[in-house]
Short mmCIF file of C-alpha atoms and ligand atoms in Angstrom, two decimals:
data_model
loop_
_atom_site.label_atom_id
_atom_site.label_comp_id
_atom_site.label_asym_id
_atom_site.label_seq_id
_atom_site.Cartn_x
_atom_site.Cartn_y
_atom_site.Cartn_z
CA MET A 1 -0.12 0.20 0.16
CA ASN A 2 1.09 3.62 -0.69
CA PRO A 3 1.83 6.07 2.74
CA PRO A 4 -0.93 8.59 2.39
CA ARG A 5 -0.68 11.85 0.07
CA PRO A 6 0.49 14.91 1.55
CA THR A 7 -2.93 16.32 1.98
CA ASP A 8 -5.09 13.07 2.97
CA ALA A 9 -1.71 12.45 5.98
CA ALA A 10 -2.64 16.90 6.79
CA ARG A 11 -6.35 15.74 7.15
CA ALA A 12 -5.30 12.56 9.18
CA ARG A 13 -2.75 15.36 11.22
CA ALA A 14 -6.00 17.80 12.04
CA ARG A 15 -8.29 14.53 12.70
CA MET A 16 -5.74 13.16 15.22
CA VAL A 17 -5.60 16.45 16.76
CA GLU A 18 -9.12 17.53 17.36
CA ARG A 19 -9.04 13.65 18.94
CA LEU A 20 -5.84 14.65 21.75
CA ARG A 21 -7.90 18.10 22.42
CA SER A 22 -10.87 15.73 23.14
CA GLN A 23 -8.53 13.93 25.26
CA GLY A 24 -8.12 17.01 27.45
CA ILE A 25 -4.69 18.25 25.84
CA ARG A 26 -5.22 21.88 25.70
CA ASP A 27 -1.84 23.54 25.72
CA GLU A 28 -2.05 24.86 22.35
CA LYS A 29 1.70 24.65 21.71
CA VAL A 30 1.93 21.15 22.18
CA LEU A 31 -1.21 20.63 20.19
CA ALA A 32 0.42 22.80 16.49
CA ALA A 33 3.43 21.24 16.85
CA MET A 34 1.70 17.91 16.47
CA ALA A 35 -0.27 19.55 13.99
CA PHE A 36 3.05 20.07 12.53
CA ILE A 37 5.16 17.33 12.37
CA PRO A 38 4.63 14.26 9.46
CA ARG A 39 4.21 11.71 12.11
CA HIS A 40 3.47 9.01 9.30
CA GLN A 41 7.27 10.01 8.20
CA PHE A 42 8.15 7.90 11.44
CA VAL A 43 6.95 4.63 11.07
CA GLU A 44 7.15 1.94 8.39
CA LYS A 45 6.23 2.34 5.06
CA GLY A 46 2.88 0.04 5.73
CA LEU A 47 2.09 1.60 8.70
CA ALA A 48 1.59 4.80 7.88
CA PHE A 49 -2.12 4.56 7.20
CA SER A 50 -2.12 4.23 10.97
CA ALA A 51 0.63 6.64 12.12
CA TYR A 52 -2.29 9.06 12.91
CA ASP A 53 -4.01 6.81 15.06
CA ASP A 54 -3.72 6.75 18.81
CA SER A 55 -2.14 3.83 19.25
CA ALA A 56 2.20 2.98 19.82
CA LEU A 57 3.38 1.27 16.74
CA PRO A 58 6.41 -0.94 15.98
CA ILE A 59 9.48 0.65 14.43
CA GLY A 60 12.00 -1.83 14.76
CA LEU A 61 14.20 -3.90 16.57
CA GLN A 62 11.56 -4.58 19.04
CA GLN A 63 11.15 -0.71 20.08
CA THR A 64 7.50 1.03 19.93
CA ILE A 65 6.75 4.91 19.03
CA SER A 66 4.57 6.11 20.97
CA GLN A 67 1.07 6.88 20.69
CA PRO A 68 0.15 10.97 19.82
CA PHE A 69 -2.04 11.42 23.77
CA VAL A 70 1.04 10.19 25.28
CA VAL A 71 3.26 12.46 23.61
CA ALA A 72 1.14 15.72 23.95
CA ARG A 73 0.17 14.64 27.94
CA MET A 74 4.10 14.35 28.52
CA ILE A 75 5.26 17.47 26.65
CA GLU A 76 2.27 18.88 28.16
CA LEU A 77 2.80 18.03 31.78
CA LEU A 78 6.22 19.68 31.42
CA ARG A 79 5.54 23.39 30.40
CA ASP A 80 2.98 23.64 32.82
CA GLY A 81 2.35 27.59 31.36
CA ARG A 82 6.77 28.11 30.68
CA GLU A 83 8.71 27.60 28.46
CA LEU A 84 10.61 24.42 27.82
CA GLY A 85 13.81 26.18 27.32
CA LYS A 86 17.20 23.31 26.61
CA THR A 87 15.87 19.79 26.45
CA LEU A 88 17.27 16.44 26.60
CA GLU A 89 15.44 13.37 25.44
CA ILE A 90 16.22 9.71 26.75
CA GLY A 91 14.66 7.36 23.99
CA ALA A 92 14.84 9.21 21.26
CA GLY A 93 13.53 5.86 18.90
CA CYS A 94 12.24 6.57 15.73
CA GLY A 95 13.06 10.25 15.91
CA TYR A 96 9.22 12.23 16.80
CA GLN A 97 8.72 13.20 19.78
CA ALA A 98 12.28 14.97 19.41
CA ALA A 99 10.66 16.14 15.83
CA VAL A 100 8.02 17.75 18.32
CA LEU A 101 9.67 18.84 20.83
CA SER A 102 12.22 20.59 19.09
CA ARG A 103 8.70 22.87 18.02
CA VAL A 104 8.40 23.55 21.12
CA ALA A 105 11.56 23.68 23.03
CA SER A 106 14.31 26.51 22.61
CA GLU A 107 17.44 23.49 21.89
CA VAL A 108 16.78 19.79 21.95
CA TYR A 109 18.97 16.95 22.79
CA ALA A 110 17.87 13.48 21.85
CA VAL A 111 20.25 10.60 23.03
CA GLU A 112 19.89 7.42 21.75
CA ARG A 113 21.16 3.67 23.18
CA LEU A 114 20.64 1.51 19.72
CA LYS A 115 23.25 3.02 17.11
CA LEU A 116 20.42 1.30 14.02
CA LEU A 117 17.34 3.13 15.63
CA LEU A 118 19.42 6.32 15.81
CA ASP A 119 20.29 6.28 11.73
CA ARG A 120 16.96 6.03 11.00
CA ALA A 121 16.21 8.92 13.59
CA ARG A 122 18.43 10.56 11.20
CA GLU A 123 16.56 9.41 7.67
CA ASN A 124 13.82 10.76 9.54
CA LEU A 125 14.33 13.81 10.68
CA ARG A 126 16.42 15.02 7.43
CA PRO A 127 13.86 16.12 5.26
CA LEU A 128 11.92 18.40 8.07
CA ARG A 129 15.71 20.46 8.63
CA LEU A 130 14.74 20.83 12.25
CA PRO A 131 18.07 23.05 13.28
CA ASN A 132 17.78 23.36 16.85
CA LEU A 133 17.63 19.16 17.42
CA ARG A 134 20.36 17.51 18.03
CA LEU A 135 20.88 13.60 18.41
CA LYS A 136 23.56 11.26 20.36
CA CYS A 137 24.19 7.84 20.49
CA GLY A 138 24.62 6.76 24.73
CA ASP A 139 23.27 5.23 27.63
CA GLY A 140 21.08 7.98 28.47
CA THR A 141 20.97 6.81 32.28
CA LEU A 142 23.96 8.85 32.18
CA GLY A 143 22.23 11.69 30.74
CA LEU A 144 24.23 14.26 28.45
CA PRO A 145 26.66 15.59 30.82
CA GLU A 146 28.78 17.46 28.10
CA ALA A 147 25.34 19.90 27.01
CA ALA A 148 24.34 20.41 30.77
CA PRO A 149 22.27 21.30 33.06
CA PHE A 150 18.48 20.89 31.35
CA ASP A 151 15.75 22.92 31.86
CA THR A 152 13.83 20.03 30.67
CA ILE A 153 14.16 15.82 30.46
CA ILE A 154 12.32 13.65 29.18
CA VAL A 155 12.40 9.91 29.53
CA ALA A 156 10.77 7.86 27.17
CA ALA A 157 11.74 4.40 28.57
CA GLY A 158 9.98 2.68 31.79
CA GLY A 159 12.60 1.59 34.72
CA SER A 160 12.42 0.93 38.26
CA SER A 161 13.65 4.00 39.72
CA VAL A 162 14.86 7.45 38.71
CA PRO A 163 18.93 7.17 37.26
CA PRO A 164 20.61 9.76 39.50
CA ALA A 165 22.99 11.40 36.86
CA LEU A 166 19.59 12.55 35.07
CA LYS A 167 18.63 14.86 38.81
CA GLU A 168 21.75 15.98 38.74
CA GLN A 169 21.82 17.64 35.46
CA LEU A 170 18.65 19.42 35.63
CA ALA A 171 18.83 22.88 36.44
CA PRO A 172 17.48 24.95 38.81
CA GLY A 173 13.29 24.99 38.84
CA GLY A 174 13.95 22.48 35.32
CA LYS A 175 11.74 19.06 35.21
CA LEU A 176 12.29 15.94 34.49
CA LEU A 177 9.75 13.73 33.67
CA ILE A 178 10.26 9.51 33.68
CA PRO A 179 8.03 6.34 33.38
CA VAL A 180 8.39 4.38 36.98
CA GLY A 181 7.48 1.36 38.27
CA ASN A 182 6.98 -2.64 37.36
CA ASP A 183 5.53 -5.01 34.68
CA VAL A 184 1.98 -4.81 36.26
CA ASP A 185 2.32 -0.85 37.17
CA GLN A 186 4.12 1.77 35.14
CA ARG A 187 3.76 5.27 36.53
CA LEU A 188 4.57 9.08 34.97
CA LEU A 189 7.09 11.05 37.49
CA LEU A 190 7.24 14.92 37.36
CA ILE A 191 10.16 15.47 39.38
CA GLU A 192 10.92 19.63 40.17
CA ARG A 193 14.12 20.64 41.45
CA GLN A 194 13.95 23.67 43.45
CA GLY A 195 17.42 24.51 44.29
CA ASN A 196 18.81 20.86 45.99
CA VAL A 197 15.44 19.84 47.19
CA PHE A 198 13.78 17.15 44.65
CA LYS A 199 9.90 17.89 44.65
CA GLU A 200 7.96 14.47 42.83
CA ILE A 201 4.56 14.27 41.68
CA TRP A 202 3.01 11.60 40.46
CA HIS A 203 1.08 11.39 37.14
CA ASP A 204 -0.51 8.66 34.61
CA ALA A 205 -0.41 5.19 34.14
CA VAL A 206 1.61 4.30 30.89
CA ARG A 207 3.17 1.54 29.55
CA PHE A 208 6.48 2.17 28.15
CA VAL A 209 9.75 0.05 26.49
CA PRO A 210 12.48 -0.41 29.63
CA LEU A 211 14.90 1.83 29.97
CA LEU A 212 18.28 -0.61 29.80
CA THR A 213 22.26 0.62 29.86
CA GLY A 214 24.91 0.56 27.69
CA THR A 215 24.39 1.54 23.93
CA GLU A 216 24.02 -2.21 20.70
N1 SAH B 1 10.48 8.88 21.53
C1 SAH B 1 10.20 8.04 20.77
C2 SAH B 1 10.24 6.99 22.15
C3 SAH B 1 10.64 5.68 21.25
S1 SAH B 1 10.79 3.93 22.79
C4 SAH B 1 9.17 9.05 19.96
O1 SAH B 1 9.18 9.34 19.37
O2 SAH B 1 8.66 7.52 19.19
C5 SAH B 1 11.75 4.40 23.97
C6 SAH B 1 13.64 4.44 22.85
O3 SAH B 1 14.26 4.47 23.84
C7 SAH B 1 13.42 2.80 22.55
O4 SAH B 1 14.43 3.57 21.56
C8 SAH B 1 14.70 2.21 23.64
O5 SAH B 1 16.16 2.17 22.51
C9 SAH B 1 15.45 3.88 23.94
N2 SAH B 1 15.98 3.47 24.95
C10 SAH B 1 15.83 2.64 26.74
N3 SAH B 1 16.61 2.33 27.12
C11 SAH B 1 18.01 3.57 27.14
C12 SAH B 1 18.62 4.10 27.11
N4 SAH B 1 19.70 3.79 28.92
N5 SAH B 1 19.22 5.78 26.88
C13 SAH B 1 18.83 6.08 25.59
N6 SAH B 1 17.88 5.38 24.79
C14 SAH B 1 17.11 4.15 24.97
#
């Protein structure tokens, strides 16, 4: 099957944004970014017709592109009336969320541990020419010391605890959002740094692929 034509894709994207509104996403800047980024260009060609459904889809190497609602919800939680500033994404995968973030944040660094997936992300992102987005291969549990501190850190893979390096690399007033839990109960944990105090708030139940260590 051929991928959707650009006009069909734009229509599907507009429908996706309306659905996100009906699901409670209110942040216009996030909705505009999701209306702009062509999600179908980040999934395998055979799945392009499903790209705007509210589902996670396979992107190869046993990883998934997060469902649109979760992408929108996470960015909305992190913004909450402020600018995202310098942003670190852990788990770039196919690059979709990094692309959305680049429309909302001043600077984005996206780290992925799987080299093959990162190559795909680079290919997916090239035609979009997003000048404020940089991709790095690395173990995101270590953060990205050479570019720290960050105003925002968003983690797209779930672990049993919060890697200490990520808290350390938060700027004062910075926010970190990470799925934490186990196989049966995983939730988004929002951490806000106030000096050396870290305020924690638990949010939605989610299901992310595991946050692993090392690179492959
Ligand atoms: N943000 C992606 C979602 C990718 S799924 C999107 O827009 O669709 C999560 C990704 O996290 C996977 O590609 C996985 O390889 C990666 N990942 C898991 N542990 C990691 C780690 N320690 N460092 C960097 N990436 C990691």
